[in-house]
Amino acid sequence: MPRRFLQRYMPNPETLRRQRSLRFMSRMIGDPGLWVLTRRTVANAFSVGLFSAMLPIPCQMVVAAFGAWLLRCNLPLSVGLVWITNPLTMPLVFYGNYRIGAWLMDTPAREAPTRVSTRWIAERTAEILPAVALGSVATAIVLALLANLLVRLAWRWHISRSWKQRTTKRRQRRREMND
């Protein structure tokens, strides 16, 4: 993962610290250790962010921020990745988590209704909640581990590739100088 690419899209910590709505987190936001971009901090941020995104709870961003603080990983990445489950994707993600949970519990999964309403959700909550919870936690764990591994491998591949390119350029320069 190119560090410069990620830094280009990072928000400014001072700007965030000055926002009134984030004052309660100003000490955390001001911690320079939570803004570092290394293979470890980025991989762990992906894990924290995706884990938090899969949980069917309110305040996922706060959970991701607290997780970033606990694991000392990149705060903006972990909080930003929570938005994978946004209002558009949330029904599909959590229905998929429900199906996975029902499969893990070895119970038949209900088909999605043609029209979802709050009444339908209220009537079925007791039935589907255990499967949604289990499926969400299982998906969160698998996705967090997989993301961590893939980010570390991609970062390592990028570093290896750039080293090989540098070596090739140095050899070409030496050949040109010797000719």
Short mmCIF file of C-alpha atoms in Angstrom, two decimals:
data_model
loop_
_atom_site.label_atom_id
_atom_site.label_comp_id
_atom_site.label_asym_id
_atom_site.label_seq_id
_atom_site.Cartn_x
_atom_site.Cartn_y
_atom_site.Cartn_z
CA MET A 1 0.00 0.00 0.00
CA PRO A 2 1.63 3.23 -1.04
CA ARG A 3 1.92 5.53 1.95
CA ARG A 4 1.70 8.67 -0.18
CA PHE A 5 -1.57 7.51 -1.72
CA LEU A 6 -3.13 6.96 1.69
CA GLN A 7 -1.80 10.24 3.10
CA ARG A 8 -3.39 12.15 0.24
CA TYR A 9 -6.87 11.16 1.46
CA MET A 10 -6.27 11.48 5.19
CA PRO A 11 -8.04 14.29 7.02
CA ASN A 12 -6.03 16.84 8.95
CA PRO A 13 -5.95 15.92 12.67
CA GLU A 14 -5.94 19.58 13.79
CA THR A 15 -9.08 20.30 11.79
CA LEU A 16 -10.83 17.33 13.39
CA ARG A 17 -9.71 18.31 16.88
CA ARG A 18 -11.29 21.74 16.49
CA GLN A 19 -14.73 20.41 15.59
CA ARG A 20 -17.20 20.77 18.44
CA SER A 21 -18.87 17.43 17.84
CA LEU A 22 -15.52 15.65 18.29
CA ARG A 23 -14.24 17.51 21.36
CA PHE A 24 -14.86 14.52 23.60
CA MET A 25 -12.32 12.62 21.48
CA SER A 26 -9.79 15.45 21.06
CA ARG A 27 -7.07 13.68 23.07
CA MET A 28 -7.47 10.55 20.97
CA ILE A 29 -7.54 12.50 17.71
CA GLY A 30 -4.44 14.44 18.74
CA ASP A 31 -2.43 11.30 19.46
CA PRO A 32 0.17 11.15 16.66
CA GLY A 33 0.54 7.39 17.09
CA LEU A 34 -2.98 6.92 15.72
CA TRP A 35 -2.12 8.70 12.46
CA VAL A 36 0.96 6.68 11.50
CA LEU A 37 0.87 4.74 8.23
CA THR A 38 2.88 1.55 8.52
CA ARG A 39 2.11 -1.96 7.37
CA ARG A 40 1.04 -2.93 10.88
CA THR A 41 -1.10 0.13 11.61
CA VAL A 42 -2.87 0.02 8.25
CA ALA A 43 -3.51 -3.74 8.39
CA ASN A 44 -4.86 -3.48 11.92
CA ALA A 45 -6.98 -0.47 10.94
CA PHE A 46 -8.56 -2.53 8.17
CA SER A 47 -9.29 -5.27 10.70
CA VAL A 48 -10.83 -2.89 13.23
CA GLY A 49 -12.84 -0.96 10.66
CA LEU A 50 -14.26 -3.99 8.86
CA PHE A 51 -14.95 -5.80 12.12
CA SER A 52 -16.91 -2.79 13.40
CA ALA A 53 -18.73 -2.40 10.08
CA MET A 54 -20.15 -5.92 10.29
CA LEU A 55 -21.62 -5.48 13.76
CA PRO A 56 -25.37 -4.70 13.76
CA ILE A 57 -25.08 -1.99 16.38
CA PRO A 58 -25.45 1.78 16.48
CA CYS A 59 -22.34 3.95 16.85
CA GLN A 60 -20.08 1.70 14.79
CA MET A 61 -17.68 4.61 14.28
CA VAL A 62 -17.19 5.02 18.02
CA VAL A 63 -16.48 1.29 18.33
CA ALA A 64 -13.94 1.56 15.50
CA ALA A 65 -12.28 4.59 17.09
CA PHE A 66 -12.02 2.81 20.44
CA GLY A 67 -10.65 -0.30 18.69
CA ALA A 68 -8.06 1.83 16.88
CA TRP A 69 -7.02 3.34 20.18
CA LEU A 70 -6.75 -0.09 21.85
CA LEU A 71 -4.75 -1.67 19.03
CA ARG A 72 -2.72 1.50 18.30
CA CYS A 73 -3.62 1.45 14.63
CA ASN A 74 -4.57 4.14 12.13
CA LEU A 75 -7.63 5.99 13.43
CA PRO A 76 -8.96 7.60 10.22
CA LEU A 77 -8.77 4.36 8.25
CA SER A 78 -10.51 2.29 10.89
CA VAL A 79 -13.30 4.85 11.30
CA GLY A 80 -13.66 5.43 7.56
CA LEU A 81 -13.95 1.73 6.73
CA VAL A 82 -17.07 1.51 8.88
CA TRP A 83 -18.91 3.27 6.06
CA ILE A 84 -18.84 0.08 4.00
CA THR A 85 -22.12 -0.58 5.76
CA ASN A 86 -23.94 2.58 4.83
CA PRO A 87 -27.72 3.00 4.54
CA LEU A 88 -27.62 1.61 0.99
CA THR A 89 -25.54 -1.49 1.68
CA MET A 90 -26.69 -2.23 5.22
CA PRO A 91 -29.82 -4.28 4.33
CA LEU A 92 -27.85 -6.55 1.99
CA VAL A 93 -24.92 -6.97 4.36
CA PHE A 94 -27.04 -7.78 7.38
CA TYR A 95 -29.33 -10.08 5.42
CA GLY A 96 -26.22 -11.92 4.26
CA ASN A 97 -25.03 -12.06 7.87
CA TYR A 98 -28.44 -13.43 8.86
CA ARG A 99 -28.18 -16.18 6.24
CA ILE A 100 -24.68 -17.09 7.44
CA GLY A 101 -25.88 -17.12 11.06
CA ALA A 102 -28.87 -19.32 10.18
CA TRP A 103 -26.54 -21.69 8.35
CA LEU A 104 -24.17 -21.82 11.35
CA MET A 105 -27.11 -22.45 13.69
CA ASP A 106 -28.42 -25.12 11.29
CA THR A 107 -31.84 -23.50 11.13
CA PRO A 108 -33.81 -22.70 8.00
CA ALA A 109 -33.38 -19.09 6.95
CA ARG A 110 -36.43 -16.99 6.22
CA GLU A 111 -36.68 -15.50 2.79
CA ALA A 112 -36.40 -11.76 2.55
CA PRO A 113 -39.81 -10.11 2.22
CA THR A 114 -40.68 -8.37 -0.99
CA ARG A 115 -41.34 -5.25 1.03
CA VAL A 116 -39.50 -4.57 4.27
CA SER A 117 -41.29 -2.46 6.83
CA THR A 118 -40.64 -1.58 10.44
CA ARG A 119 -43.64 -3.68 11.39
CA TRP A 120 -42.17 -6.75 9.68
CA ILE A 121 -38.83 -6.15 11.45
CA ALA A 122 -40.55 -5.68 14.83
CA GLU A 123 -42.54 -8.91 14.41
CA ARG A 124 -39.53 -10.99 13.34
CA THR A 125 -36.81 -9.53 15.59
CA ALA A 126 -37.00 -12.25 18.23
CA GLU A 127 -36.77 -14.93 15.54
CA ILE A 128 -33.94 -13.50 13.48
CA LEU A 129 -31.82 -11.71 16.10
CA PRO A 130 -29.76 -14.74 17.23
CA ALA A 131 -28.91 -15.66 13.64
CA VAL A 132 -28.10 -12.04 12.74
CA ALA A 133 -25.86 -11.68 15.80
CA LEU A 134 -24.00 -14.95 15.20
CA GLY A 135 -23.65 -14.33 11.47
CA SER A 136 -22.45 -10.77 12.03
CA VAL A 137 -19.79 -11.76 14.56
CA ALA A 138 -18.63 -14.69 12.42
CA THR A 139 -18.46 -12.52 9.30
CA ALA A 140 -16.71 -9.74 11.24
CA ILE A 141 -14.01 -12.08 12.54
CA VAL A 142 -13.36 -13.73 9.18
CA LEU A 143 -13.38 -10.41 7.30
CA ALA A 144 -11.06 -8.77 9.85
CA LEU A 145 -8.52 -11.59 9.69
CA LEU A 146 -8.68 -11.82 5.91
CA ALA A 147 -8.34 -8.05 5.46
CA ASN A 148 -5.35 -7.94 7.82
CA LEU A 149 -3.61 -10.72 5.92
CA LEU A 150 -4.37 -9.24 2.49
CA VAL A 151 -3.22 -5.74 3.44
CA ARG A 152 0.04 -7.09 4.86
CA LEU A 153 0.65 -9.16 1.72
CA ALA A 154 -0.22 -6.25 -0.60
CA TRP A 155 2.03 -3.91 1.36
CA ARG A 156 4.89 -6.42 1.25
CA TRP A 157 4.37 -6.98 -2.49
CA HIS A 158 4.43 -3.22 -3.12
CA ILE A 159 7.66 -2.77 -1.14
CA SER A 160 9.29 -5.72 -2.89
CA ARG A 161 8.27 -4.38 -6.29
CA SER A 162 9.62 -0.91 -5.55
CA TRP A 163 12.93 -2.36 -4.34
CA LYS A 164 13.24 -4.39 -7.54
CA GLN A 165 12.50 -1.29 -9.61
CA ARG A 166 15.16 0.69 -7.74
CA THR A 167 17.69 -2.09 -8.24
CA THR A 168 16.91 -2.21 -11.95
CA LYS A 169 17.28 1.57 -12.27
CA ARG A 170 20.63 1.50 -10.45
CA ARG A 171 21.93 -1.24 -12.74
CA GLN A 172 20.84 0.72 -15.80
CA ARG A 173 22.59 3.85 -14.52
CA ARG A 174 25.79 1.89 -13.89
CA ARG A 175 25.67 0.40 -17.39
CA GLU A 176 25.12 3.85 -18.88
CA MET A 177 28.04 5.25 -16.91
CA ASN A 178 30.32 2.38 -17.98
CA ASP A 179 29.42 2.75 -21.67
#
